[in-house]
Structure formats: C-alpha cells, structure tokens
XYZ file of C-alpha atoms in Angstrom:
231
model
C 14.091 -34.669 3.933
C 12.595 -38.167 4.061
C 12.022 -39.604 7.525
C 10.780 -42.894 8.967
C 9.184 -43.156 12.392
C 10.212 -45.816 14.867
C 6.621 -47.061 14.728
C 6.901 -47.697 10.982
C 10.146 -49.608 11.515
C 8.591 -51.637 14.324
C 5.554 -52.590 12.240
C 7.534 -53.405 9.106
C 9.931 -55.769 10.927
C 7.445 -57.054 13.550
C 9.587 -55.816 16.422
C 8.389 -55.954 20.027
C 8.233 -52.892 22.273
C 10.060 -53.407 25.571
C 9.526 -49.846 26.789
C 8.606 -46.433 25.404
C 5.411 -47.200 23.483
C 4.570 -43.510 23.779
C 7.794 -42.516 21.995
C 7.347 -44.505 18.786
C 6.829 -41.361 16.718
C 10.506 -40.466 17.064
C 12.037 -39.987 13.627
C 14.844 -41.897 11.924
C 16.691 -39.801 9.342
C 19.546 -42.070 8.228
C 19.776 -45.664 7.045
C 23.153 -46.110 8.761
C 23.062 -48.333 11.865
C 25.377 -48.284 14.854
C 26.516 -51.242 16.943
C 27.861 -49.312 19.937
C 30.812 -51.409 21.057
C 33.273 -48.536 21.459
C 30.717 -46.392 23.242
C 30.069 -49.098 25.833
C 33.785 -49.009 26.644
C 33.557 -45.247 27.197
C 34.871 -43.943 23.853
C 32.568 -41.119 22.690
C 34.924 -39.041 20.516
C 32.829 -40.095 17.548
C 29.387 -41.284 18.486
C 26.801 -41.366 15.653
C 23.895 -40.699 18.009
C 21.411 -40.044 15.180
C 21.540 -43.693 14.056
C 19.495 -46.691 15.152
C 21.505 -48.242 18.002
C 21.540 -52.028 17.602
C 22.639 -54.278 20.474
C 23.594 -57.850 19.687
C 24.914 -60.661 21.850
C 28.369 -59.068 22.168
C 27.036 -55.697 23.317
C 24.517 -57.316 25.646
C 27.219 -59.493 27.216
C 29.505 -56.494 27.732
C 26.689 -54.538 29.402
C 25.820 -57.425 31.710
C 29.381 -57.515 33.079
C 29.452 -53.797 33.918
C 28.477 -52.437 37.317
C 25.027 -50.940 37.683
C 26.467 -47.437 38.003
C 28.700 -48.004 34.985
C 25.800 -49.196 32.831
C 23.644 -46.234 33.805
C 26.452 -43.757 33.131
C 27.288 -45.072 29.672
C 23.642 -45.491 28.635
C 22.842 -41.947 29.724
C 25.685 -40.759 27.506
C 24.252 -42.769 24.608
C 20.657 -41.593 25.112
C 20.782 -38.249 23.343
C 18.096 -35.963 22.013
C 18.607 -37.193 18.420
C 18.924 -40.921 19.252
C 15.841 -42.550 17.687
C 15.736 -46.031 19.232
C 17.616 -48.812 21.020
C 17.028 -52.263 19.470
C 18.099 -55.636 20.887
C 18.443 -58.684 18.627
C 17.917 -62.396 19.412
C 15.078 -61.559 21.820
C 17.631 -60.354 24.380
C 16.354 -58.626 27.490
C 18.136 -55.336 28.245
C 19.416 -54.493 31.713
C 17.305 -52.246 33.932
C 19.735 -49.328 33.562
C 19.272 -49.379 29.779
C 15.531 -48.937 30.232
C 16.024 -46.240 32.859
C 18.305 -44.150 30.654
C 15.957 -44.617 27.693
C 12.899 -43.544 29.699
C 14.677 -40.464 31.012
C 15.358 -39.346 27.442
C 12.111 -40.535 25.812
C 13.782 -43.207 23.683
C 11.853 -46.397 22.829
C 13.508 -49.769 23.375
C 12.589 -52.600 20.985
C 13.662 -56.181 20.419
C 13.616 -58.565 17.483
C 13.898 -62.350 17.360
C 16.313 -62.508 14.437
C 20.054 -62.937 14.866
C 22.000 -59.688 14.850
C 23.383 -59.891 11.301
C 19.954 -60.667 9.855
C 18.237 -57.932 11.841
C 20.966 -55.482 10.815
C 20.378 -56.362 7.163
C 16.585 -56.126 7.448
C 16.711 -52.720 9.106
C 19.229 -51.403 6.585
C 17.229 -52.602 3.580
C 13.993 -51.065 4.859
C 15.557 -47.726 5.785
C 17.563 -47.423 2.565
C 14.431 -47.865 0.490
C 12.282 -45.537 2.588
C 14.878 -42.791 3.026
C 16.234 -42.752 -0.524
C 15.783 -39.425 -2.384
C 12.743 -39.519 -4.665
C 11.910 -37.871 -7.968
C 8.621 -37.795 -9.845
C 8.375 -38.441 -13.598
C 5.473 -38.251 -16.044
C 4.724 -41.560 -17.731
C 3.359 -45.055 -17.214
C 5.146 -47.943 -15.512
C 4.075 -51.518 -16.215
C 5.350 -54.967 -15.294
C 5.745 -57.048 -18.463
C 6.929 -60.600 -17.815
C 8.668 -59.366 -14.661
C 10.428 -56.443 -16.364
C 9.634 -52.890 -15.310
C 8.978 -50.876 -18.477
C 8.400 -47.124 -18.242
C 6.532 -45.606 -21.187
C 7.254 -41.886 -21.621
C 6.345 -39.247 -24.170
C 4.155 -36.230 -24.808
C 0.688 -36.043 -23.291
C -2.028 -37.578 -25.456
C 0.095 -40.006 -27.500
C -1.557 -43.093 -25.974
C 0.687 -44.181 -23.100
C -2.204 -45.135 -20.824
C -4.083 -46.832 -23.645
C -0.999 -48.937 -24.404
C -0.747 -49.859 -20.719
C -4.411 -50.871 -20.672
C -3.895 -53.224 -23.616
C -0.947 -54.799 -21.803
C -3.089 -55.255 -18.680
C -5.802 -56.939 -20.755
C -3.143 -59.391 -21.916
C -2.116 -60.391 -18.407
C 0.545 -57.842 -17.553
C 0.441 -55.530 -14.530
C 0.094 -51.818 -13.861
C 2.486 -50.151 -11.434
C 1.821 -46.445 -11.998
C -0.020 -44.197 -14.432
C 0.588 -40.488 -15.051
C 3.045 -39.874 -12.187
C 5.843 -42.303 -11.305
C 7.818 -41.859 -8.109
C 11.372 -43.162 -8.524
C 13.973 -43.918 -5.868
C 17.206 -45.891 -5.629
C 17.084 -49.138 -3.658
C 20.845 -49.477 -3.996
C 23.610 -48.315 -6.302
C 22.315 -50.390 -9.229
C 18.555 -50.634 -8.655
C 15.941 -47.983 -9.459
C 12.443 -48.601 -8.084
C 9.235 -47.030 -9.384
C 5.827 -46.771 -7.752
C 2.650 -44.727 -7.864
C 1.893 -41.904 -5.422
C -0.541 -43.244 -2.781
C -3.488 -41.274 -4.174
C -2.977 -42.779 -7.664
C -2.305 -46.416 -6.752
C -4.176 -48.923 -8.972
C -5.624 -46.083 -11.078
C -5.298 -45.443 -14.806
C -6.879 -42.615 -16.821
C -8.175 -43.434 -20.294
C -9.390 -40.771 -22.712
C -13.123 -41.071 -23.245
C -13.574 -43.411 -20.272
C -12.143 -41.453 -17.359
C -10.308 -42.870 -14.364
C -10.395 -46.662 -13.980
C -9.544 -48.692 -10.876
C -7.532 -51.496 -12.438
C -7.712 -53.719 -9.348
C -11.501 -53.480 -9.229
C -11.883 -54.154 -12.942
C -9.210 -56.816 -13.525
C -8.397 -58.161 -10.056
C -5.439 -57.944 -7.674
C -3.190 -59.777 -10.125
C -3.367 -56.867 -12.561
C -1.475 -54.427 -10.324
C 1.645 -54.316 -8.200
C 2.828 -51.787 -5.649
C 6.306 -51.177 -7.031
C 8.706 -52.520 -9.619
C 12.356 -52.287 -10.546
C 12.866 -50.116 -13.608
C 14.530 -52.097 -16.415
C 13.615 -50.304 -19.635
C 12.383 -46.888 -20.784
C 10.305 -46.702 -23.979
C 9.752 -43.340 -25.638
C-alpha cells in the first residue's frame, strides 16, 4: 500500500509546523480529507479518523466559542491512533486545547497560508497523485511537442535508439526501459521513471547514458501525461 508521510506533505505544500515536529513521520494512507464540523458538535457516529483533518475559518470559529473543557474533550475524541495530522488554513492559530490533545496522542499540528478551499485542493491533488496505485511497464516514454508517447515492443527492436534520435531533435526523455504508471484522476494517466533510472537511457553498443549530462536539463522531464502508445 502506498503511503505519504506528514513530512512529505509539509515540504510539498510549504506548511508550517505549529507543534509535533517529532511526529512528522506519521503516515497518510488516503487522499480523502475531512473538515470536522460534525465532530466538533459532538457527532462521532461516523468519524473518518484516518484522514487529514483540515480546519478552516468555520471550524476555528466554532472551536473558539466552546469552553476550554469542551474543546479538550472533543479534540481528545478526534485525536486517535490513526489520525495523521491536524492542519489549519489561512494561517489560523489553534486553541491551546487542540495542541494539548494533539501532543497527548503524538499528532503533528500544521498550518498553511492559503484559504481553505485552495489548501483543500492542493492537499487532495498531491495525495491523489502520490497514493494512486502504480504499475510498471516495459518501454520508453518521451515528450514530443508536449505529448507523452510511450514506445513499446519486443526487446532489441530499437525503442531506446528511437528515443535518442528524438532527444537529439529537441524532444525530451521521461523514462527508458521501465515506466511507472499511475492515475492522476479518472481521465489522466501519468508516467515516470523509477528513481534509480531517472535521466538514464541504455543504447546498444554505447551502454547507459545520462541524458541530462549529455544534452542538458531541457532534454529530460520528471513525468508526463500519457497520450499515445506506439507499438
């Protein structure tokens, strides 16, 4: 199962740690996000505790009007063993009881400067891409005039050599030999190279070539939407 750590989410979205720096290795396993309005009112019949818990202006305002004991009680009920992180949007500062409940249960508390809807979208997009199921295919993926073209076929027919000629003519390499594919959304398939093979292409008679070193950074890209398969 694919997982993302809270630290990776923090670094990707430039979030600020309010408390729990030592707990940033907690794992996020779903791209779904919860805005816990019902839970703050005391309704826990269905509480998706495994999700990122995102607090916007509405949730923050509701919390601020609760009594100290009420805040601590509800936040302790929200801070469960599988809850990965509490995040506040708009740079909002959480109440002390939020931090207390989070510390007691080893949950980091972060904040972002973006408005809640934008932060929600950014988190969702990042998690959907990172947590999407992945498959590995044999072939070569190149960016030709902005189109992702995957060249497939039997070993030795010249896929890498074809890709090299395209690179010489100003196009870009995404992956050679092994292509990792995952869905960004219902209609978009993304391909990339495994980390160990990034920027590399193997040519018969020459060996393994670092395309970035030989042709420059403009000759490679990290990932690309798949538009066409050529056999």
